[in-house]
Coordinates of C-alpha atoms in Angstrom, one line a residue:
Chain A
M257 CA 19.1 -5.9 -9.6
S258 CA 16.9 -6.8 -12.4
A259 CA 13.0 -6.1 -12.6
L260 CA 12.4 -9.9 -12.7
F261 CA 14.4 -10.4 -9.5
I262 CA 12.5 -7.5 -7.8
V263 CA 9.1 -8.8 -8.8
R264 CA 10.0 -12.3 -7.6
R265 CA 11.0 -11.2 -4.1
I266 CA 7.8 -8.9 -3.9
F267 CA 5.8 -11.9 -4.6
G268 CA 7.9 -14.1 -2.2
V269 CA 7.3 -11.8 0.5
M270 CA 3.7 -11.4 0.1
K271 CA 3.5 -15.4 -0.5
E272 CA 5.1 -15.8 2.8
N273 CA 2.8 -13.5 4.7
G274 CA -0.3 -14.6 2.5
P275 CA -3.2 -14.2 4.8
A276 CA -2.3 -10.8 6.3
H277 CA -1.9 -9.6 2.7
L278 CA -4.9 -11.2 1.6
V279 CA -7.1 -9.6 4.4
S280 CA -5.4 -5.9 3.8
I281 CA -5.9 -6.2 0.0
G282 CA -9.5 -7.3 0.7
T283 CA -10.0 -4.2 3.2
I284 CA -8.4 -1.7 0.6
A285 CA -10.8 -3.5 -2.0
V286 CA -13.7 -2.7 0.3
A287 CA -12.8 0.9 0.9
F288 CA -12.2 1.6 -2.5
F289 CA -15.3 -0.2 -3.5
L290 CA -17.3 2.3 -1.1
F291 CA -15.7 5.1 -3.1
S292 CA -15.9 4.0 -6.6
S293 CA -19.6 3.5 -5.7
F294 CA -20.0 7.1 -4.6
L295 CA -18.2 8.1 -7.7
L296 CA -20.7 5.9 -9.9
L297 CA -23.9 7.3 -8.0
P298 CA -23.6 11.1 -8.9
L299 CA -22.4 10.0 -12.4
N300 CA -25.8 8.1 -13.1
F301 CA -27.9 10.4 -10.6
A302 CA -26.9 13.0 -13.0
S303 CA -28.6 10.7 -16.0
V304 CA -31.7 10.3 -14.1
L305 CA -31.9 13.9 -13.3
E306 CA -31.4 14.8 -16.8
A307 CA -34.0 12.3 -17.7
W308 CA -36.5 13.8 -15.3
E309 CA -35.8 17.3 -16.5
K310 CA -36.7 16.1 -19.9
K311 CA -40.0 15.1 -18.5
V312 CA -40.8 18.0 -16.5
Q313 CA -43.7 20.1 -17.2
I314 CA -45.5 22.9 -15.5
I315 CA -49.4 22.6 -14.9
L316 CA -51.5 25.7 -14.4
Y317 CA -54.9 24.9 -12.6
L318 CA -57.2 27.8 -13.6
K319 CA -60.1 29.0 -11.2
D320 CA -63.7 28.3 -11.9
G321 CA -65.6 30.3 -14.1
I322 CA -63.2 31.8 -16.5
G323 CA -64.8 32.8 -20.1
E324 CA -64.1 30.8 -23.1
K325 CA -62.7 33.9 -24.7
R326 CA -60.1 34.4 -22.1
I327 CA -58.5 31.3 -23.0
P328 CA -56.8 32.2 -26.2
Q329 CA -55.4 35.4 -24.5
L330 CA -53.8 33.7 -21.6
T331 CA -52.3 31.0 -24.1
E332 CA -50.8 33.7 -26.4
A333 CA -49.5 35.4 -23.0
L334 CA -47.9 32.0 -21.8
H335 CA -46.2 31.8 -25.2
K336 CA -44.7 35.0 -24.8
E337 CA -43.1 34.1 -21.7
E338 CA -39.5 33.4 -22.0
G339 CA -38.3 29.4 -21.9
I340 CA -41.9 28.0 -22.7
R341 CA -42.1 25.9 -26.0
E342 CA -45.5 24.4 -25.8
V343 CA -48.8 25.4 -24.3
R344 CA -51.7 23.0 -24.3
Y345 CA -55.1 23.9 -22.8
I346 CA -57.3 21.0 -21.1
S347 CA -60.7 22.2 -20.6
Q348 CA -63.0 20.7 -17.6
R349 CA -64.5 18.4 -20.2
A350 CA -61.2 17.3 -21.4
A351 CA -59.9 16.8 -17.9
K352 CA -62.9 14.5 -17.2
E353 CA -62.6 12.5 -20.4
S354 CA -58.8 12.1 -19.5
F355 CA -59.4 10.8 -15.8
E356 CA -62.3 8.6 -17.1
R357 CA -59.7 6.8 -19.7
D358 CA -57.3 6.6 -17.0
L359 CA -59.6 4.6 -14.6
A360 CA -61.5 2.8 -17.5
G361 CA -61.7 -0.2 -15.4
Y362 CA -63.4 1.6 -12.5
G363 CA -66.5 2.8 -14.4
G364 CA -68.9 2.3 -11.6
V365 CA -67.0 4.3 -9.1
L366 CA -66.8 7.5 -11.7
K367 CA -70.6 7.5 -12.5
G368 CA -72.3 10.6 -11.0
L369 CA -69.0 12.8 -11.1
E370 CA -69.5 16.1 -12.6
E371 CA -67.6 17.9 -14.7
G372 CA -67.2 21.2 -12.8
I373 CA -64.9 19.0 -10.1
F374 CA -62.3 18.9 -12.7
P375 CA -60.5 22.2 -12.9
A376 CA -59.4 23.5 -16.3
S377 CA -55.6 23.6 -16.9
F378 CA -52.8 24.4 -19.0
E379 CA -50.0 21.8 -19.5
I380 CA -46.5 23.8 -20.3
T381 CA -43.7 22.2 -21.6
L382 CA -40.3 24.1 -21.5
H383 CA -37.4 24.8 -23.9
E384 CA -34.5 22.4 -23.1
R385 CA -32.1 24.9 -21.6
F386 CA -34.8 26.1 -19.1
R387 CA -35.2 22.7 -17.5
T388 CA -33.1 23.3 -14.5
P389 CA -34.5 23.3 -11.0
E390 CA -33.8 27.0 -10.5
R391 CA -35.2 28.1 -13.7
I392 CA -38.4 26.1 -13.4
R393 CA -39.2 27.2 -10.1
A394 CA -38.7 31.1 -11.1
L395 CA -41.1 30.6 -14.0
A396 CA -43.3 28.5 -11.8
E397 CA -43.5 31.6 -9.5
R398 CA -44.0 33.9 -12.3
L399 CA -47.0 32.1 -13.7
G400 CA -48.6 31.5 -10.3
A401 CA -49.0 35.2 -9.9
I402 CA -51.4 35.1 -12.8
K403 CA -54.7 36.3 -11.5
E404 CA -56.7 33.4 -13.1
V405 CA -54.5 30.7 -12.0
E406 CA -55.4 28.9 -9.0
E407 CA -52.7 26.4 -8.4
V408 CA -49.2 25.8 -9.9
Q409 CA -47.9 22.1 -10.0
Y410 CA -44.3 21.1 -11.3
G411 CA -41.9 18.4 -10.3
G412 CA -39.6 21.0 -8.9
V413 CA -39.6 20.1 -5.4
W414 CA -38.3 16.5 -6.5
L415 CA -35.9 18.0 -9.0
E416 CA -34.7 20.4 -6.4
R417 CA -34.2 17.6 -4.1
L418 CA -32.4 15.3 -6.4
S419 CA -30.1 18.2 -7.4
L420 CA -29.2 19.2 -3.6
F421 CA -28.8 15.3 -3.1
L422 CA -26.4 15.2 -5.9
Y423 CA -24.5 18.2 -4.9
T424 CA -24.2 16.8 -1.6
L425 CA -22.9 13.4 -3.1
R426 CA -20.3 15.0 -4.9
W427 CA -18.8 16.8 -2.0
G428 CA -19.2 13.4 0.1
V429 CA -17.2 11.8 -2.5
W430 CA -14.0 14.2 -1.9
I431 CA -14.6 13.7 1.9
L432 CA -14.9 9.8 1.7
G433 CA -11.8 10.1 -0.8
G434 CA -9.6 11.6 2.2
V435 CA -10.9 9.3 4.5
L436 CA -10.2 6.4 2.3
V437 CA -6.5 7.3 1.7
V438 CA -6.1 7.4 5.6
I439 CA -7.4 4.2 5.6
I440 CA -5.5 2.3 2.7
V441 CA -2.6 4.3 4.2
S442 CA -2.8 2.7 7.6
V443 CA -4.0 -0.7 6.3
T444 CA -1.0 -0.9 4.2
A445 CA 1.4 0.4 6.8
N446 CA 0.2 -2.3 9.1
T447 CA 0.8 -5.3 6.6
V448 CA 4.1 -4.0 5.4
R449 CA 5.0 -3.8 9.2
L450 CA 3.9 -7.1 9.8
T451 CA 6.0 -8.4 6.7
L452 CA 9.0 -6.4 8.0
Y453 CA 8.7 -8.3 11.5
N454 CA 8.5 -11.5 9.8
K455 CA 11.5 -10.8 7.5
R456 CA 13.7 -9.2 10.4
G457 CA 16.1 -12.0 10.5
E458 CA 16.4 -11.8 6.2
I459 CA 16.8 -8.0 6.7
E460 CA 19.4 -8.3 9.3
I461 CA 21.6 -10.5 7.4
L462 CA 21.3 -8.6 4.1
K463 CA 22.2 -5.1 6.1
L464 CA 25.2 -7.0 7.7
V465 CA 26.6 -8.2 4.3
G466 CA 26.5 -4.9 2.8
A467 CA 23.2 -5.1 0.7
T468 CA 22.2 -1.6 0.0
D469 CA 19.2 0.4 1.2
S470 CA 17.5 0.2 -2.0
F471 CA 17.9 -3.5 -2.0
V472 CA 16.6 -4.1 1.3
K473 CA 13.9 -1.5 1.0
L474 CA 12.4 -1.4 -2.4
P475 CA 10.6 -4.7 -2.1
F476 CA 8.6 -3.5 1.0
Y477 CA 8.0 0.0 -0.8
L478 CA 6.7 -1.9 -3.8
E479 CA 4.9 -4.4 -1.7
G480 CA 2.9 -1.3 -0.3
G481 CA 2.2 -0.3 -4.0
L482 CA 1.1 -3.4 -5.3
Q483 CA -1.5 -4.2 -2.6
G484 CA -2.8 -0.7 -3.1
L485 CA -3.0 -1.5 -6.8
L486 CA -4.6 -5.0 -6.3
G487 CA -7.1 -3.6 -3.7
A488 CA -8.1 -0.8 -6.2
G489 CA -7.9 -2.9 -9.0
G490 CA -10.3 -5.7 -7.2
S491 CA -13.0 -3.2 -6.2
V492 CA -13.3 -1.7 -9.7
L493 CA -13.6 -5.3 -11.1
L494 CA -16.1 -6.0 -8.3
L495 CA -18.1 -2.8 -9.2
L496 CA -17.9 -3.6 -12.8
V497 CA -19.5 -7.0 -12.0
L498 CA -22.4 -5.6 -9.8
F499 CA -23.0 -2.6 -12.3
H500 CA -23.5 -4.9 -15.2
A501 CA -25.7 -7.3 -13.0
F502 CA -27.7 -3.9 -11.9
S503 CA -27.8 -2.7 -15.5
Y504 CA -29.3 -5.8 -16.9
K505 CA -31.5 -7.0 -14.0
V506 CA -32.7 -3.9 -12.1
A507 CA -32.5 -0.9 -14.6
P508 CA -35.2 -2.0 -16.7
Y509 CA -37.9 -2.2 -14.0
L510 CA -36.5 1.5 -12.7
S511 CA -37.3 2.7 -16.3
F512 CA -40.9 2.8 -15.6
Y513 CA -40.4 5.4 -12.9
F514 CA -37.5 7.3 -14.2
G515 CA -38.1 7.0 -18.2
Q516 CA -35.1 5.4 -20.3
L517 CA -32.1 5.3 -18.1
H518 CA -28.8 5.5 -19.6
L519 CA -26.4 4.2 -16.9
S520 CA -22.8 4.5 -17.4
F521 CA -19.6 3.1 -15.8
L522 CA -16.8 4.9 -14.6
P523 CA -14.9 6.5 -17.6
P524 CA -11.3 5.3 -18.2
H525 CA -9.5 8.5 -16.7
M526 CA -11.7 8.0 -13.4
I527 CA -10.4 4.1 -13.4
A528 CA -7.0 5.2 -13.8
W529 CA -7.3 7.9 -10.9
I530 CA -8.6 5.1 -8.6
L531 CA -5.8 2.7 -9.4
G532 CA -3.2 5.6 -9.1
I533 CA -4.7 6.4 -5.6
G534 CA -4.5 3.0 -4.6
V535 CA -0.8 2.5 -5.6
V536 CA 0.1 6.0 -4.2
A537 CA -1.5 5.3 -0.8
G538 CA 0.0 2.0 -0.7
L539 CA 3.5 3.1 -1.4
L540 CA 3.0 5.7 1.3
G541 CA 1.8 3.2 3.8
G542 CA 5.2 1.1 2.8
L543 CA 7.0 4.4 3.5
F544 CA 5.6 5.0 7.0
S545 CA 6.2 1.5 8.1
L546 CA 9.8 1.4 7.0
R547 CA 10.3 4.9 8.8
K548 CA 8.9 3.6 11.8
A549 CA 10.7 0.3 11.8
A550 CA 13.7 1.0 14.0
G551 CA 17.1 0.3 12.3
I552 CA 16.2 -0.4 8.8
Chain B
M72 CA 43.9 -3.6 9.1
I73 CA 41.8 -2.6 12.3
Q74 CA 42.7 0.1 14.5
F75 CA 41.0 1.4 17.8
F76 CA 42.2 4.6 19.4
R77 CA 40.6 5.8 22.9
V78 CA 37.2 4.3 21.8
Y79 CA 34.5 4.8 24.4
K80 CA 30.7 3.3 24.1
T81 CA 28.1 3.8 26.5
Y82 CA 24.4 2.9 25.9
P83 CA 21.3 4.5 26.9
G84 CA 20.6 4.2 30.9
N85 CA 24.4 5.2 31.2
I86 CA 25.4 1.4 30.8
R87 CA 28.9 1.5 29.9
A88 CA 30.0 -0.9 27.3
L89 CA 33.7 0.1 26.4
A90 CA 35.9 2.5 27.6
N91 CA 39.4 3.7 26.5
I92 CA 39.7 0.9 24.2
S93 CA 43.0 1.1 22.1
F94 CA 44.6 -1.6 19.8
K95 CA 46.0 -2.5 16.5
I96 CA 45.2 -5.6 14.3
E97 CA 47.3 -6.2 11.0
R98 CA 46.5 -7.5 8.1
G99 CA 46.4 -11.3 7.9
D100 CA 46.3 -11.7 11.9
F101 CA 44.3 -14.2 13.8
V102 CA 43.1 -12.6 17.1
F103 CA 41.0 -13.7 19.8
I104 CA 38.7 -11.3 21.6
T105 CA 38.3 -12.8 25.0
G106 CA 36.2 -12.0 28.3
P107 CA 33.3 -13.1 30.2
S108 CA 29.6 -12.2 29.1
G109 CA 29.0 -8.5 29.5
A110 CA 32.9 -7.8 28.7
G111 CA 31.9 -5.8 25.5
K112 CA 33.2 -8.2 23.1
T113 CA 30.1 -8.0 21.1
T114 CA 29.7 -4.2 21.3
L115 CA 33.5 -4.3 20.0
L116 CA 32.5 -6.4 17.0
K117 CA 29.2 -4.0 16.1
L118 CA 31.5 -1.0 16.1
I119 CA 33.7 -2.5 13.4
I120 CA 31.0 -3.3 11.0
R121 CA 29.2 0.4 12.3
A122 CA 26.2 -1.5 13.5
E123 CA 27.3 0.7 16.7
R124 CA 28.7 4.3 16.7
P125 CA 31.3 4.8 19.3
D126 CA 30.7 7.9 21.6
Q127 CA 34.3 8.9 21.4
G128 CA 37.7 7.7 19.9
E129 CA 38.7 6.6 16.2
I130 CA 38.2 3.2 14.5
V131 CA 39.9 2.7 11.2
V132 CA 39.0 -0.4 9.4
N133 CA 40.9 -1.3 6.1
K134 CA 41.7 2.4 5.7
R135 CA 38.2 3.5 6.5
N136 CA 37.3 5.8 9.4
V137 CA 34.3 4.0 10.4
A138 CA 33.2 6.7 13.1
R139 CA 32.6 9.0 10.5
L140 CA 31.3 7.0 7.7
R141 CA 27.8 8.3 6.3
N142 CA 25.1 5.8 6.3
S143 CA 25.3 5.4 2.5
Q144 CA 28.9 4.3 2.9
I145 CA 28.3 1.5 5.4
P146 CA 27.4 -1.2 2.8
A147 CA 30.6 -0.9 1.2
L148 CA 32.4 -1.3 4.4
R149 CA 30.3 -4.3 5.1
R150 CA 31.1 -6.1 1.8
E151 CA 34.7 -6.1 3.0
I152 CA 34.0 -7.8 6.4
G153 CA 32.3 -11.6 6.7
F154 CA 30.4 -11.9 9.9
V155 CA 29.9 -15.2 11.6
F156 CA 27.2 -15.6 14.7
Q157 CA 26.6 -17.8 17.6
D158 CA 23.3 -18.5 16.4
F159 CA 24.4 -18.9 12.9
K160 CA 21.5 -16.6 11.7
L161 CA 20.3 -18.9 8.7
L162 CA 17.0 -18.5 7.0
N163 CA 15.3 -21.8 8.0
H164 CA 12.5 -21.2 5.6
K165 CA 15.1 -21.3 2.5
T166 CA 17.4 -24.1 1.4
V167 CA 21.3 -24.0 2.2
Y168 CA 21.6 -22.7 -1.6
D169 CA 19.0 -20.0 -1.2
N170 CA 20.8 -18.6 1.9
I171 CA 23.9 -18.0 0.0
A172 CA 22.5 -17.1 -3.0
L173 CA 20.2 -14.5 -1.9
V174 CA 23.4 -12.8 -0.3
L175 CA 25.0 -13.0 -3.7
R176 CA 22.1 -11.3 -5.4
A177 CA 22.0 -8.8 -2.6
L178 CA 25.8 -8.1 -3.4
G179 CA 25.1 -7.6 -7.0
H180 CA 26.3 -11.1 -8.4
K181 CA 25.0 -12.0 -11.9
K182 CA 22.5 -14.7 -11.6
R183 CA 24.3 -16.9 -14.0
D184 CA 27.5 -17.0 -11.8
I185 CA 25.6 -17.6 -8.7
P186 CA 25.4 -21.7 -8.8
K187 CA 29.3 -21.8 -9.6
R188 CA 30.1 -19.5 -6.6
V189 CA 27.7 -21.0 -4.1
R190 CA 29.4 -24.6 -4.7
Q191 CA 33.1 -23.0 -4.8
V192 CA 32.3 -21.4 -1.1
L193 CA 30.7 -24.5 0.1
R194 CA 33.5 -26.7 -1.0
V195 CA 36.1 -24.5 1.0
V196 CA 34.0 -24.9 4.3
G197 CA 33.9 -28.7 3.3
L198 CA 30.3 -29.1 2.8
E199 CA 29.2 -31.6 -0.1
E200 CA 26.5 -31.1 -2.8
W201 CA 23.8 -33.0 -0.8
A202 CA 23.6 -30.0 1.6
L203 CA 22.7 -27.4 -1.0
K204 CA 18.7 -28.5 -1.1
Q205 CA 18.4 -29.0 2.7
S206 CA 16.8 -26.8 5.0
P207 CA 19.5 -25.4 7.8
L208 CA 17.4 -27.2 10.3
K209 CA 18.3 -30.4 9.0
L210 CA 21.9 -30.1 9.5
S211 CA 24.0 -30.5 12.5
G212 CA 25.1 -27.4 14.5
G213 CA 28.8 -27.9 13.0
E214 CA 27.5 -27.9 9.7
Q215 CA 25.0 -25.0 10.0
Q216 CA 28.0 -23.0 11.1
R217 CA 29.9 -23.9 8.1
V218 CA 27.0 -22.7 6.0
A219 CA 27.1 -19.3 7.7
I220 CA 31.0 -19.4 7.3
A221 CA 30.5 -20.0 3.7
R222 CA 28.1 -16.9 3.5
A223 CA 30.6 -14.9 5.3
L224 CA 33.4 -15.8 2.8
L225 CA 31.0 -15.3 -0.3
N226 CA 32.4 -11.7 -1.1
T227 CA 36.1 -12.7 -0.4
P228 CA 36.4 -10.3 2.8
A229 CA 39.6 -9.0 3.9
I230 CA 38.3 -9.4 7.6
I231 CA 36.0 -12.0 9.2
L232 CA 34.5 -11.5 12.5
A233 CA 32.9 -14.2 14.7
D234 CA 30.9 -13.6 17.7
E235 CA 31.1 -16.8 19.8
P236 CA 31.1 -19.0 16.7
T237 CA 31.5 -22.0 18.6
G238 CA 29.1 -21.2 21.5
N239 CA 26.3 -23.6 20.4
L240 CA 28.7 -26.4 19.5
D241 CA 30.1 -29.4 21.4
P242 CA 34.1 -29.7 21.9
D243 CA 34.9 -31.6 18.7
L244 CA 32.9 -29.5 16.5
T245 CA 34.4 -26.4 18.2
V246 CA 37.7 -27.3 17.2
E247 CA 36.5 -28.2 13.7
I248 CA 35.2 -24.7 13.3
I249 CA 38.3 -22.9 14.7
D250 CA 40.6 -25.0 12.4
L251 CA 38.2 -23.9 9.4
L252 CA 38.8 -20.2 10.3
E253 CA 42.3 -21.0 10.7
K254 CA 42.4 -22.2 7.3
V255 CA 40.5 -19.1 5.8
N256 CA 43.3 -17.2 8.0
T257 CA 46.1 -19.1 6.1
L258 CA 44.6 -17.9 2.8
G259 CA 45.2 -14.1 4.0
T260 CA 41.6 -12.9 5.5
T261 CA 42.1 -11.2 9.0
V262 CA 40.1 -13.3 11.4
V263 CA 38.7 -11.9 14.7
V264 CA 37.0 -14.4 17.0
A265 CA 35.2 -13.1 20.1
T266 CA 34.9 -16.1 22.9
H267 CA 34.5 -16.4 26.4
D268 CA 36.0 -19.8 26.2
T269 CA 39.4 -19.5 27.8
S270 CA 40.0 -23.3 27.3
L271 CA 39.5 -22.9 23.3
V272 CA 41.8 -20.0 23.4
A273 CA 44.5 -21.9 25.3
Q274 CA 44.3 -24.5 22.5
Y275 CA 45.8 -21.8 20.1
N276 CA 48.9 -20.0 19.8
K277 CA 47.4 -16.8 18.9
R278 CA 47.1 -13.3 19.8
I279 CA 44.6 -12.3 22.6
I280 CA 42.6 -9.1 23.4
P281 CA 41.3 -9.6 26.9
L282 CA 38.3 -7.4 28.0
L283 CA 37.1 -7.1 31.3
R284 CA 33.9 -4.8 32.2
G285 CA 34.6 -3.0 28.9
Q286 CA 38.0 -2.2 29.4
L287 CA 41.4 -3.9 28.1
A288 CA 42.6 -6.1 31.0
A289 CA 46.2 -5.8 31.7

């Protein structure tokens, strides 16, 4: 039995039952598209998280009435804290000037505002390895305990939420993956079963003339595997097209909010895994349907 | 060539198909298995090709103990037997050529040998070249049964089993098909024809194995 003959038989089988196979491949592709998207999200959210972590800084708002002499002492004390790379003092005057610069177009509104309503603050930049949500939170708590500090602000809540979201997403991918395999096995098994039903005459003849089990069954196993492969391949292709469209059309706008985004597509080993899961799930579908088909 | 020794077969629901069947068919024989519908003719043929397994008894076909064959040994048994059905069992979406070529491929014949072999067997059953590209549905009943017999002859089997091969044919075509099977028999193939048509059997001076309600009739 030559490979070419087997391939012809598989495509012959699929052609005769064309619409059912198209629906089956389409369903598998949709299921895999969801799975691949869920793989792609954590991959790129990690880069968003990284971009945010780079931008993150801690702002210590100071209580009113702290003497000018105390500022250098506080600055020095902050520099001694582990993880702090840079400390910048913003006086009440500097804060007011900065506010006025930012709202230059609304000059009239700002008239009459006194310097005293803008608190003095320290803007603290962190070393790279300290820009994790846990370490930022710990540092912010320590700094908040300084008696001159009125309030501590940092993007930690968002970072922590994003980090938790990412963690959930990563686990979600595995759960979704499990559900997906069940869907693919079931869809493929049903399509192969339909093909078996349509080909029962041919199968009966082949068995009666003494065709071997492998000759009769192999095309149906492979048909399942091929469906899985085509479905998975189609989903990766669709995702690639949408990913590029997103990268060129949408990502530049998001950069305003998240900074420069470095979006990346699924790496080759992940694509190979997706195709592999497709083939194995399809083969399993073929196997189950052949086992259920009595007398074959 | 074929030997049944005290064979019993009952289907689920306690439906007795065959009971205490013993007979022997020698190499090169032409035998009619006769009996009304439900007599057990088809079951008997199914037992020979191991499409069914006997509940009791031994069946020897061409030196093989059919009842004890492993599943993996069944294809080898069936390659020694050609089977002809009442309803022809041709694939109507394929041409006559493809119907026969598919079986040759299944039996492991080389691709380059197939066209020659297809034409050879079609000549044996008296079909012309024009029939090759036709769908079986465009052929008459007699022609379709000839294609089915050609398919059964592909592997030069030692035995041909025919289950009511003339059941769907008019009297003239019936005689044609039995004559064709007789011709195959003269080439050395053992032929077993199951039929309920007693008038047909009466036209030929052949051995008869009569069945009645699953037992050998006296």
